[in-house]
Coordinates of C-alpha atoms in Angstrom, one line a residue:
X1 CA 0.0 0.0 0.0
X2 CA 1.7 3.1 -1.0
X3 CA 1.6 6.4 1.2
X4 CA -1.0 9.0 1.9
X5 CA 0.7 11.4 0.1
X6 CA 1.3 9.3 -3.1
X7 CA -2.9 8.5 -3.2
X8 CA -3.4 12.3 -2.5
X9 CA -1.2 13.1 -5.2
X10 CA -2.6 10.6 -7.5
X11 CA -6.4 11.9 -6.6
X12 CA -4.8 15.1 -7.8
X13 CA -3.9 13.9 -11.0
X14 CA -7.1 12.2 -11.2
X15 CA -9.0 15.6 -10.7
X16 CA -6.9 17.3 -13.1
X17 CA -7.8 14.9 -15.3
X18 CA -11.0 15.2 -15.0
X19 CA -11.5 18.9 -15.4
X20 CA -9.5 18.8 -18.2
X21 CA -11.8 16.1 -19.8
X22 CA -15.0 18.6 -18.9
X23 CA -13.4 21.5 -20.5
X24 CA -12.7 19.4 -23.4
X25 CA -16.8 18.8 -24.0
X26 CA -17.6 22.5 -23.8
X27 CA -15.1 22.9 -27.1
X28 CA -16.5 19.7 -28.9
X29 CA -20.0 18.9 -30.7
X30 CA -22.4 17.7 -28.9
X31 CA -24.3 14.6 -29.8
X32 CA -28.3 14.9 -30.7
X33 CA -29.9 14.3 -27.4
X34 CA -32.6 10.7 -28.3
X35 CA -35.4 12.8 -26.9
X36 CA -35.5 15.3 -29.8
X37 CA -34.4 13.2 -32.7
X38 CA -38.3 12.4 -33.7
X39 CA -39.0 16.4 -33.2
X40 CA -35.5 17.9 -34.6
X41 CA -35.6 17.8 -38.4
X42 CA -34.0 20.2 -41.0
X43 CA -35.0 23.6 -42.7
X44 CA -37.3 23.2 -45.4
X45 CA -38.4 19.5 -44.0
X46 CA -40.9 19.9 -41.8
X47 CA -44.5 21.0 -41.6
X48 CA -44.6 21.3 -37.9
X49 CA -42.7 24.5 -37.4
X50 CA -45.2 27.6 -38.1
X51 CA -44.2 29.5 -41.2
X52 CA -41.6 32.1 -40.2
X53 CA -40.9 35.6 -41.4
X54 CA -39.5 36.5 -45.1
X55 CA -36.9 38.6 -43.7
X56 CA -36.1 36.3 -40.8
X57 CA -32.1 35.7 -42.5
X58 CA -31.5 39.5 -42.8
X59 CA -30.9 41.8 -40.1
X60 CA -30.9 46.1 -40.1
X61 CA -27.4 45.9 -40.0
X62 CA -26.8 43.3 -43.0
X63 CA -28.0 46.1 -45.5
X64 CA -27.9 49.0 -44.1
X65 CA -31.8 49.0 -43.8
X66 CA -33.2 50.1 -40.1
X67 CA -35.1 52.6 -38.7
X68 CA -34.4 55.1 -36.2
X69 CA -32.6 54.3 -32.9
X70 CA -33.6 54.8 -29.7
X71 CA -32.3 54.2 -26.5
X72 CA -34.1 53.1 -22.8
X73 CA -32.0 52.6 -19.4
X74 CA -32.4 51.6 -16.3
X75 CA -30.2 51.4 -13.4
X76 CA -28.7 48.3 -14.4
X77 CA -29.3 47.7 -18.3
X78 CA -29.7 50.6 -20.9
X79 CA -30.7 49.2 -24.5
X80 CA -31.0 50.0 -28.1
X81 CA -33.9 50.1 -29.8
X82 CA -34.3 49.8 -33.7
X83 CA -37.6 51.1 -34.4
X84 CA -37.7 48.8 -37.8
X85 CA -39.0 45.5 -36.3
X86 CA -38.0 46.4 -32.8
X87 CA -35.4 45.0 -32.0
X88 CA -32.6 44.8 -29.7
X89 CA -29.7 45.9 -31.0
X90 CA -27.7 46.9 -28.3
X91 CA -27.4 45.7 -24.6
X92 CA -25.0 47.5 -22.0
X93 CA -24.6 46.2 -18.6
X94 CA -24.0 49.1 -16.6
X95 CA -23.0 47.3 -13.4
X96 CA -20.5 45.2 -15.0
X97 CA -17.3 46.8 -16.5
X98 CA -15.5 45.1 -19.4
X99 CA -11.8 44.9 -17.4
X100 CA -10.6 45.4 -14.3
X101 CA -9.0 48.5 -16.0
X102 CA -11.6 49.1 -18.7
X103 CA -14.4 50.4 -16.9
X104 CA -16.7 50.6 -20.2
X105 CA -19.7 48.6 -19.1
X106 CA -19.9 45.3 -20.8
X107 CA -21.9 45.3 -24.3
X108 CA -24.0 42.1 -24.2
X109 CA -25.3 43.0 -27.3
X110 CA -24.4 45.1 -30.5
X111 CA -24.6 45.6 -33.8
X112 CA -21.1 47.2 -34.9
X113 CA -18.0 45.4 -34.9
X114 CA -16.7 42.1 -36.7
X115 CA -19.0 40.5 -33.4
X116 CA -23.1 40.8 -34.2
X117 CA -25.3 39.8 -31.7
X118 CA -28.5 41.2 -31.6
X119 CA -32.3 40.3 -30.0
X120 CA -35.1 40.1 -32.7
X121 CA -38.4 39.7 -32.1
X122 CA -42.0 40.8 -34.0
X123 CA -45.4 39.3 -35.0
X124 CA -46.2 36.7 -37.9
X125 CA -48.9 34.8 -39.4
X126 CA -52.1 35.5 -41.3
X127 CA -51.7 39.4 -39.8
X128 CA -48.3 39.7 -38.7
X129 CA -46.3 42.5 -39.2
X130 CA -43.5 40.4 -41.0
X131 CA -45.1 39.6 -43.9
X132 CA -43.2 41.3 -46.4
X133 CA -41.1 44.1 -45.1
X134 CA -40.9 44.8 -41.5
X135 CA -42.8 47.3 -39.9
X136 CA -41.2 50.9 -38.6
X137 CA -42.6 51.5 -35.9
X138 CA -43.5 55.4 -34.2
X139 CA -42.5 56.7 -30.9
X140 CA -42.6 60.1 -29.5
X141 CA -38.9 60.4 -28.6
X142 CA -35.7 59.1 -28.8
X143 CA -34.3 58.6 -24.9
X144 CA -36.0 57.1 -22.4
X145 CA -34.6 56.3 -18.6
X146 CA -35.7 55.6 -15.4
X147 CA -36.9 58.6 -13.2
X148 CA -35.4 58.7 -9.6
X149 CA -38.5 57.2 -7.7
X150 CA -39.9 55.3 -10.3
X151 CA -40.0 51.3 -10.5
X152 CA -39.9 51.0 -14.5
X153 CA -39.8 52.3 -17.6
X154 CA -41.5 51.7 -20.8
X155 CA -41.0 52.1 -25.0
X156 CA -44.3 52.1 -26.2
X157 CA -43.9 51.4 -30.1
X158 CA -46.8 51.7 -32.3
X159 CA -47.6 51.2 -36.0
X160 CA -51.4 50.9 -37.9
X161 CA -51.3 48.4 -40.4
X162 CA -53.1 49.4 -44.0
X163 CA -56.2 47.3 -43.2
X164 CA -56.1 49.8 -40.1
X165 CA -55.2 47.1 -37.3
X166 CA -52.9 49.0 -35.1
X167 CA -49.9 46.8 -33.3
X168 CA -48.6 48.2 -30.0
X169 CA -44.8 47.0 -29.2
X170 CA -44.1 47.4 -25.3
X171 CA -40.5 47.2 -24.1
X172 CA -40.4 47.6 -20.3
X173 CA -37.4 47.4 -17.7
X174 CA -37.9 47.2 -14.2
X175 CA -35.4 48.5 -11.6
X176 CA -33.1 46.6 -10.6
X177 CA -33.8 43.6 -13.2
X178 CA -32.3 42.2 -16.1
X179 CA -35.5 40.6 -17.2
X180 CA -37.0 42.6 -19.9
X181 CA -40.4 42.4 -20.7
X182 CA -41.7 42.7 -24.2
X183 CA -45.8 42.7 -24.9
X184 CA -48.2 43.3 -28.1
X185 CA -51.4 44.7 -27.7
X186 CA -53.0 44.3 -30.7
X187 CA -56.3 46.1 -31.8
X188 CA -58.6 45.1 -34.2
X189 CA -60.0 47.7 -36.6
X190 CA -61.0 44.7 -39.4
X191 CA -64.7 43.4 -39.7
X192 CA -63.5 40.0 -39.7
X193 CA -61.1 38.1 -37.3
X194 CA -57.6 37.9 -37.6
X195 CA -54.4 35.6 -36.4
X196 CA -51.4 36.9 -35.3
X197 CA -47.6 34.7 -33.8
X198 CA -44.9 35.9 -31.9
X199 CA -41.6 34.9 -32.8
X200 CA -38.4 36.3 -31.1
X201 CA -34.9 34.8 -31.2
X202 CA -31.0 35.6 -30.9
X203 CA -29.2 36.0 -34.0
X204 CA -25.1 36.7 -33.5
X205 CA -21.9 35.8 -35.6
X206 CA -20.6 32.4 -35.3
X207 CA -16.7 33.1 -34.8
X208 CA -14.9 31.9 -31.8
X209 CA -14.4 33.4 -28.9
X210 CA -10.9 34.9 -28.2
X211 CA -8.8 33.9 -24.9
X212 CA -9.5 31.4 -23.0
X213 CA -7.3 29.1 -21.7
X214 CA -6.9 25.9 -19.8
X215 CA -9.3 25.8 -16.8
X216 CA -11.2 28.9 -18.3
X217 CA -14.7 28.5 -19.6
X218 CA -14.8 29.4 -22.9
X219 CA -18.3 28.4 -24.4
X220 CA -19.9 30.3 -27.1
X221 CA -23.2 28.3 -28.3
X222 CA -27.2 28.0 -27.8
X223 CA -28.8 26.5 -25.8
X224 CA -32.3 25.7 -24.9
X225 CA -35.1 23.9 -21.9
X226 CA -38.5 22.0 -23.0
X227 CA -40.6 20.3 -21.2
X228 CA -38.6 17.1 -21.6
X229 CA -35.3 18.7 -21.6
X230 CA -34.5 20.7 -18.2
X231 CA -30.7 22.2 -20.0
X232 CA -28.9 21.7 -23.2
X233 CA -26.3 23.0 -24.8
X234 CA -26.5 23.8 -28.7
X235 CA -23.7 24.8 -30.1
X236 CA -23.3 26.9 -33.0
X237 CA -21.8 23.2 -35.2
X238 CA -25.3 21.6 -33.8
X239 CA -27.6 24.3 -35.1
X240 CA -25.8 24.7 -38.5
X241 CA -25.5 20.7 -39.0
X242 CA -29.3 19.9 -37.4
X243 CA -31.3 22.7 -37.0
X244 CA -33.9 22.6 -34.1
X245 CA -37.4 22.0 -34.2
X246 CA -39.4 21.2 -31.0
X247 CA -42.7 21.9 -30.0
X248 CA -43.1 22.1 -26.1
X249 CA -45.1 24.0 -23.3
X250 CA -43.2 26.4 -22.1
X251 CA -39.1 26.5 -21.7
X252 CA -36.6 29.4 -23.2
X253 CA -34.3 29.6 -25.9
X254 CA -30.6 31.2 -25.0
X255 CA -27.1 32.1 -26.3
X256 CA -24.3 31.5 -23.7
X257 CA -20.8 33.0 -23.1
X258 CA -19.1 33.2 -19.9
X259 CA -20.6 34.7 -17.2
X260 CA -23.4 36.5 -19.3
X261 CA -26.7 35.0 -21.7
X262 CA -28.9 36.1 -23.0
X263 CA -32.4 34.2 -23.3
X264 CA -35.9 34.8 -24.5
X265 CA -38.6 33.5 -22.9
X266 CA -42.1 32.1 -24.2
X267 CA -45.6 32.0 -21.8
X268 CA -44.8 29.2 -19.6
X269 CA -47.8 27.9 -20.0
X270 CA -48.3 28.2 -23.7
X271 CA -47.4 25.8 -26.2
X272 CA -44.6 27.0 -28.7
X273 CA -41.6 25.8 -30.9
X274 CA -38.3 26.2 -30.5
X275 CA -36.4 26.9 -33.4
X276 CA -32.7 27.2 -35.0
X277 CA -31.1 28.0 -38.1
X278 CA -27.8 28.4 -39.5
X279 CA -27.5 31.0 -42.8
X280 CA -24.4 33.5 -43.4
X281 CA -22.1 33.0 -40.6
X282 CA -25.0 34.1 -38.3
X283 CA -26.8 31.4 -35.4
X284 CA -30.6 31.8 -34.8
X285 CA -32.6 30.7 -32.0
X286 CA -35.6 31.2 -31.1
X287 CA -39.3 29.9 -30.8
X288 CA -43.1 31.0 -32.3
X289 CA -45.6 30.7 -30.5
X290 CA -49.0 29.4 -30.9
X291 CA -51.7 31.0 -33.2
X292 CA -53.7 33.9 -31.2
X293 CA -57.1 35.0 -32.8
X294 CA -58.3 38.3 -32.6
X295 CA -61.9 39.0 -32.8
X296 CA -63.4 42.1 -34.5
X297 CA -62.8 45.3 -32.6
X298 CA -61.1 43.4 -29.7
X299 CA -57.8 43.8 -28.0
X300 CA -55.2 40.6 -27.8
X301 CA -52.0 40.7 -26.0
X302 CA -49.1 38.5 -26.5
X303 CA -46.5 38.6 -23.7
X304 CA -42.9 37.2 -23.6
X305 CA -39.5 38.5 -22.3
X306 CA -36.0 38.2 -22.8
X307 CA -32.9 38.2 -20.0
X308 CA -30.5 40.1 -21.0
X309 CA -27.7 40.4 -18.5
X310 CA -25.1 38.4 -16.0
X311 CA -25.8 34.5 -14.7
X312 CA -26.9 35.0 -11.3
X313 CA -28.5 31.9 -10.6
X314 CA -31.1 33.0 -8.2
X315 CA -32.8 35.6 -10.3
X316 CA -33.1 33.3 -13.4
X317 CA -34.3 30.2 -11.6
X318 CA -37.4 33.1 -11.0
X319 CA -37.5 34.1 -14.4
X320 CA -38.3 30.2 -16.1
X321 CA -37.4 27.2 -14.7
X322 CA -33.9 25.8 -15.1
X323 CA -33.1 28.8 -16.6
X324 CA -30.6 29.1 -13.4
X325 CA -28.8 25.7 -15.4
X326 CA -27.2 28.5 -18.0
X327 CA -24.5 28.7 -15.0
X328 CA -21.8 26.0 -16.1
X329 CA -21.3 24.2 -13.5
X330 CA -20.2 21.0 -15.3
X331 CA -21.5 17.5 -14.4
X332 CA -21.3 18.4 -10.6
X333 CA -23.7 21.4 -10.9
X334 CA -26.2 19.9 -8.0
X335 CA -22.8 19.7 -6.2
X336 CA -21.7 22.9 -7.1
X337 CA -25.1 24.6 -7.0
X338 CA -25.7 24.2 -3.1
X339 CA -22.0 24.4 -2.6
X340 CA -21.8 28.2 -4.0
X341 CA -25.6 29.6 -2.1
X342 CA -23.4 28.8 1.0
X343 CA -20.2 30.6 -0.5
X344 CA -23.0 33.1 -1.3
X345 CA -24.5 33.2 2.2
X346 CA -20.7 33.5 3.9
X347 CA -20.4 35.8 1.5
X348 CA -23.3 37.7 3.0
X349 CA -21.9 37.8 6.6
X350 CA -18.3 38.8 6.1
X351 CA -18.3 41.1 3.0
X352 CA -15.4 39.6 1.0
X353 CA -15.4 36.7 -1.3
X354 CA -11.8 35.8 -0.7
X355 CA -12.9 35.9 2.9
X356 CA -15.6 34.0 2.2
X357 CA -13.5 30.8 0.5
X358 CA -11.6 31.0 3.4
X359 CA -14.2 29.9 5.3
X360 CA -15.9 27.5 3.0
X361 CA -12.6 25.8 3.3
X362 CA -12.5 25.6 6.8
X363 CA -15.4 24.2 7.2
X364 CA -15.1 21.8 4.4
X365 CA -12.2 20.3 5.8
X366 CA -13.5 20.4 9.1
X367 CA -16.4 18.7 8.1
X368 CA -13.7 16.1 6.3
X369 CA -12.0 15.7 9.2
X370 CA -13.2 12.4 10.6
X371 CA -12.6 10.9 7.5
X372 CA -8.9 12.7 7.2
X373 CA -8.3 11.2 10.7
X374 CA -9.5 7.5 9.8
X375 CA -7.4 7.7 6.5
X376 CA -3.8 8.4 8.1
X377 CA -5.2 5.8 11.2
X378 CA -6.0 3.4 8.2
X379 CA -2.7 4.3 6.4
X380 CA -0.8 3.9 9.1
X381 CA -2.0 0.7 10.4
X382 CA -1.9 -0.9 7.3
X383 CA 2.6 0.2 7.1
X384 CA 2.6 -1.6 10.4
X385 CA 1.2 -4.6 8.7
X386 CA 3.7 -4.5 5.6
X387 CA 6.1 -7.2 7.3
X388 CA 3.4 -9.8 8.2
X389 CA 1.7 -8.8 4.3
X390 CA 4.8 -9.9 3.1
X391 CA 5.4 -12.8 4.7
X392 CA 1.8 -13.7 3.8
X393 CA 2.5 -13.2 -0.3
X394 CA 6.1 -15.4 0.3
X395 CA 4.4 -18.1 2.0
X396 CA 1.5 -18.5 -0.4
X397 CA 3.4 -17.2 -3.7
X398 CA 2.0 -20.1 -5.9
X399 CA -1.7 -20.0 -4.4
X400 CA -3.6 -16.9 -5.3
X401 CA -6.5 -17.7 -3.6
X402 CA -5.4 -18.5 -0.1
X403 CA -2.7 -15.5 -0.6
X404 CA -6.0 -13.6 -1.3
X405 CA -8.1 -15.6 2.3
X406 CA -4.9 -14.8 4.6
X407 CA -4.7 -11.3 3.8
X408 CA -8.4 -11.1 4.3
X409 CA -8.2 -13.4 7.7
X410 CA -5.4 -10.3 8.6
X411 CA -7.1 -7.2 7.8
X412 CA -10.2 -8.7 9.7
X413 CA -7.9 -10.1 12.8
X414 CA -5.9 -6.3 12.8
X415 CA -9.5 -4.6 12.3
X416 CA -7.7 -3.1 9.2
X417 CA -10.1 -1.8 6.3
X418 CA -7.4 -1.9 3.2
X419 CA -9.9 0.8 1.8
X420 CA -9.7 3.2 4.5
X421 CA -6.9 5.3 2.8
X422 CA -8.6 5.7 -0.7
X423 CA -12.4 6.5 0.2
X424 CA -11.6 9.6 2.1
X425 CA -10.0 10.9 -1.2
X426 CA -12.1 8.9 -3.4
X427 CA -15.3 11.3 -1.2
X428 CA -13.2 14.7 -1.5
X429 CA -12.4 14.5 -5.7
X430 CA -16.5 15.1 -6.2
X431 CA -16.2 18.5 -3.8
X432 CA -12.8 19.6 -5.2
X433 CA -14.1 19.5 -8.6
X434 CA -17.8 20.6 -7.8
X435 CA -15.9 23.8 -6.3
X436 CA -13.3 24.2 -9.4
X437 CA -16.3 24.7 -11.2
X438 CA -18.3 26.9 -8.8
X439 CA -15.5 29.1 -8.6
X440 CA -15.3 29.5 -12.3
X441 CA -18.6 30.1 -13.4
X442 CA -19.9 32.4 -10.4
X443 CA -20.4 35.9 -12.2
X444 CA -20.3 37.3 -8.6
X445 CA -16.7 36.0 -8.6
X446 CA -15.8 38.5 -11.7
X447 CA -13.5 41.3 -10.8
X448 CA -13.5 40.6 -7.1
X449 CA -10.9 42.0 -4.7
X450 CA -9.5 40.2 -2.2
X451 CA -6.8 41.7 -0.4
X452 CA -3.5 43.5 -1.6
X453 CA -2.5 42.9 -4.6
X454 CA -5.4 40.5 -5.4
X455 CA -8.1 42.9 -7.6
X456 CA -9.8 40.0 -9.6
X457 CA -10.4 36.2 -7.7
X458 CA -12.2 35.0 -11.0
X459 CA -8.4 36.0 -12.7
X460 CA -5.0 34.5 -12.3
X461 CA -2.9 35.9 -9.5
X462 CA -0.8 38.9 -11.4
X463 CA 2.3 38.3 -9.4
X464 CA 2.1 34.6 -9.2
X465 CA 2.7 34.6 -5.4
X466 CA -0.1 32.4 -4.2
X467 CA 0.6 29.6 -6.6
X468 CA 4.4 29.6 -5.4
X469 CA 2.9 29.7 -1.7
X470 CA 0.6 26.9 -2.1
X471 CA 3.4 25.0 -3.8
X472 CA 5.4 25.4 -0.7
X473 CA 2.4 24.3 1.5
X474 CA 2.5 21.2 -1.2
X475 CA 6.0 20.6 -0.2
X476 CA 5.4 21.0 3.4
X477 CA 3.1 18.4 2.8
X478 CA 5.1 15.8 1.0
X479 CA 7.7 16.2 3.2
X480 CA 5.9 15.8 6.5
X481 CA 4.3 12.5 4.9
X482 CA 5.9 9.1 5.2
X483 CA 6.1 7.1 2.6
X484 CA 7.1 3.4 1.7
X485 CA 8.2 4.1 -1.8
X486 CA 11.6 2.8 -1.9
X487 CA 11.7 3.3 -5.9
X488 CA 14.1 6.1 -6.6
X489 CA 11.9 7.0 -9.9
X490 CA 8.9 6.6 -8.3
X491 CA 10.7 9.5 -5.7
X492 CA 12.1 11.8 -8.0
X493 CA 8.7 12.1 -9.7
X494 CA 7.3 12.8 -5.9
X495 CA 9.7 15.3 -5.5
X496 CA 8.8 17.2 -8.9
X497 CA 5.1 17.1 -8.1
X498 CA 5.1 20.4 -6.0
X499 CA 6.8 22.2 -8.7
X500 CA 4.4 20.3 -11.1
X501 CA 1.1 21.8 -9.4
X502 CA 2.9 25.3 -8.7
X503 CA 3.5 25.4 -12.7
X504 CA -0.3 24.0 -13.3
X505 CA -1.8 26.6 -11.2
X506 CA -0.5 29.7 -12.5
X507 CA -2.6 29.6 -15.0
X508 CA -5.6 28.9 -12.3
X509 CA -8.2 31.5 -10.9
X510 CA -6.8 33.6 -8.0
X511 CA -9.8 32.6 -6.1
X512 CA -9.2 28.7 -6.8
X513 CA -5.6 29.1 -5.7
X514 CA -6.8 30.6 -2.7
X515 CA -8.9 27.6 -1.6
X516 CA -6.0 25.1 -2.6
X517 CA -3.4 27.3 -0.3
X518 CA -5.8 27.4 2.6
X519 CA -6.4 23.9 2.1
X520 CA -3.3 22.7 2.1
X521 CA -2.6 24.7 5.4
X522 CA -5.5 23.0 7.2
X523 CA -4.1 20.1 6.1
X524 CA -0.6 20.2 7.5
X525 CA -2.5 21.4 11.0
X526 CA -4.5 18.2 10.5
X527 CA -1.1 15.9 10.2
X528 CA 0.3 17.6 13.0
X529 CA -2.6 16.3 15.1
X530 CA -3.5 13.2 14.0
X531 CA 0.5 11.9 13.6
X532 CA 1.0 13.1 17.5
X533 CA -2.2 11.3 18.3
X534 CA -0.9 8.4 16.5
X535 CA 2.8 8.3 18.4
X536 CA 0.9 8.4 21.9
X537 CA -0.5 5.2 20.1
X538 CA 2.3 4.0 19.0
X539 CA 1.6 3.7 15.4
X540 CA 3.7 6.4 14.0
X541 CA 6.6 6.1 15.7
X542 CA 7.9 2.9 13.5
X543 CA 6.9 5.6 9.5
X544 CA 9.5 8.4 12.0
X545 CA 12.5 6.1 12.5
X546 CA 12.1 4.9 9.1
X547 CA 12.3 7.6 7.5
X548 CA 15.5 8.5 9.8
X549 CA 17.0 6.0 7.9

């Protein structure tokens, strides 16, 4: 049975391994998930998806063809309005700068640039305002903003048809909210009924993102929810290669990058279809709702509403459901998920998130500790046994089996669990990785200071000095460990491994370095204890004397 430190290490590797391998997916097609393959099929092929608008390929920007812009803001968001279809054309976040030394507010969406990304929504059917060219819509003025005292504000957009319907186009932000609300009221004039869709989707470039960089997110894609899907991913290669077509109650439709989304939303408890095409270099998502008839000199409404803004999980999961699932937390996310609201509510008490992952790690590993203690007990125990193990595999060299029953009659006669030193690690790998991810994909992590010289936990440490300390506290370790590797290979390699990690976390978030460092200090306070507990027991003094030697 090797050391403590050598399973630790190779737990490590293991974990290391396994981030990598999630990273990988994010940058690789995904395959069709079984559940949509009877629903998904391709432009042109099926009769399920409601007929879409003639101009739904072609944007204001792609010809030089728009109408006036206009702008609204709120406290947090302030967007562009194109007054031909309206659309979103532009999306500021004004709480969220682009660098820690840029502090231009991010631009979610735009329209100028080699990047398009832009929010597009209007009405089609029978009597929608897509048929043919879109509609330019009136407004009274060109700025609007949120008054000090008031709880939103609205764009009302308005435009009569030449059968004399007339379409009103609300956009309305709320204080405080990233969740924009977009609603038709649409009167008819006609002597005769009419039918009327909503479609609205996301329509942006297809390039790849620049940076990004081993252990960084670095998805650019789709995605969507339907009633049999809670979260997938739909990449930018899925939508050009097999364009999607479900119908389902409810759900949302969303473009991803790190940190931010944005991601219209359908009545949840109307039946729509989601949608995707591929045509120019540009990605569309979206969905069309159901049919809405309008009755002679009545009023109908259509409601939906797009978020435009950061991941923060608690806000979405109130917008739709699993909308909150945009924040990648990998395969671990109902790890991750409970692991980060009680990061969040540390975060709440002391006021610092670097303070805050202090903490978390304290606990964790306090939490851990019964099963650290039994693991060194267990490790050490079984060293003690290595003479007798021997003499076992000697005496039964040709006879497997009763090698196998002796060693088995031993552990049980000892009270020895040969297990004991893996499944404390074997427990920790889910947590270590469930907060790797946490870590990374937290918005509330972006640009924030810890102490000193530490400006951004969601960046790598500018000066490199907490990767160099926590490979000192890795050395510590090591050193403090016993070990019964007596291959001098096997030791150079153990010797290299501090030096290894220091080099592999450089490139790590501050606020993941962080965690290791602190971690790695609890954990040589944790071998102090346990190996004096063990001497008064006399089960350490025997790994002391040989490593004398």
């Amino acid at each position: 049975m090797e050391s403590q430190r050598n399973l630790l290490l190779i737990g490590l590797l293991f974990v290391s391994f396994l981030i990598y391998q999630q990273w990988g997916k994010d940058h690789s097609p995904k395959p069709v998930n079984t559940e949509q393959t009877t629903t998904q099929t391709h432009s042109g092929q099926s009769n399920n998806l409601p007929q879409a608008p003639g101009d739904v390929n072609a944007t204001p920007a792609d010809d030089g063809a728009h109408g006036q812009l206009i702008t609204v803001q709120s406290d947090v968001l302030k967007l562009t309005i194109d007054t031909r279809g309206g659309d979103i054309v532009e999306a500021d976040l004004l709480k969220y700068a682009k660098t820690e030394k840029n502090k231009n507010p991010v631009q979610l969406l735009n329209i100028n640039g080699a990047h398009k990304y832009t929010a597009r929504s209007g009405l089609i059917g029978d009597n929608g305002l897509a048929k043919g060219q879109r509609p330019v819509y009136s407004v009274d003025k060109k700025a609007f903003k949120l008054a000090a005292g008031q709880k939103q504000v609205t764009v009302p957009l308005t435009y009569t048809g030449q059968n004399g319907v007339v379409y009103h186009k609300l956009i309305t932000l709320d204080k405080g909210s990233y969740d924009v609300k977009v609603d038709y009221k649409v009167t008819n004039n006609e002597n005769k009924p009419i039918s009327v869709q909503q479609f609205a989707e996301l329509k942006q470039t297809t390039q790849k993102a620049k940076g990004g960089f081993f252990g960084h997110p670095n998805y650019r894609g789709g995605a969507y929810s339907s009633d049999n899907t809670r979260y997938e991913k739909y990449s930018f290669g899925d939508i050009k290669e097999k364009p999607l077509n479900i119908n389902t109650k409810g759900g949302w439709v969303a473009m991803l990058q790190h940190y931010f989304a944005a991601a219209w939303v359908p009545p949840q408890n109307q039946e729509s279809t989601l949608y995707s095409r591929y045509q120019d270099g540009f990605a569309h998502i979206g969905f069309i709702s159901a049919k809405k008839e309008i009755a002679p000199g009545q009023t109908g409404q259509l409601t939906s509403s797009i978020w435009i803004g950061p991941e923060l999980q608690d806000k979405m999961a109130a917008v739709a459901p699993h909308l909150d699932l945009t924040v990648d937390y990998g395969w671990l996310w109902f790890i991750s998920q409970p692991l980060f609201k009680f990061l969040k509510f540390l975060h709440s008490i002391v006021g610092n998130w670097g303070v805050a992952i202090i903490l978390i790690t304290l606990i964790v590993k306090g939490v851990m500790y019964p099963l650290t203690r039994a693991q060194y007990t267990s490790m050490a125990k079984m060293r003690i046994l290595q003479p007798k193990m021997k003499e076992l595999r000697e005496r039964y060299a040709d006879d497997r089996q009763k090698q196998s029953q002796a060693m088995m009659e031993l552990y049980k006669k000892e009270k020895v669990n040969p297990l004991g030193g893996c499944f404390p690690i074997a427990l920790q790998m889910p947590i270590f990785i469930a907060l790797y991810w946490a870590f990374l994909g937290s918005v509330e992590l972006r640009h924030a200071p810890f102490i000193f010289w530490i400006h951004d936990l969601s960046a790598q440490d500018p000066y490199y000095i907490l990767p160099v300390l926590m490979g000192i506290s890795m050395f510590m370790i090591q050193k403090m460990s016993p070990t019964a590797v007596a291959d001098p290979m096997q030791q150079k390699i153990m010797q290299f491994m501090p030096v290894a990690f220091t080099v592999f976390f450089l490139f790590f978030p501050a606020g993941l370095v962080l965690y290791w460092l602190v971690s790695n200090c609890v954990t040589l306070i944790q071998q102090t204890l346990i190996y004096r507990e063990l001497e008064k027991k006399g089960l350490h003094s025997r790994d002391k004397k040989e490593k004398k030697k």
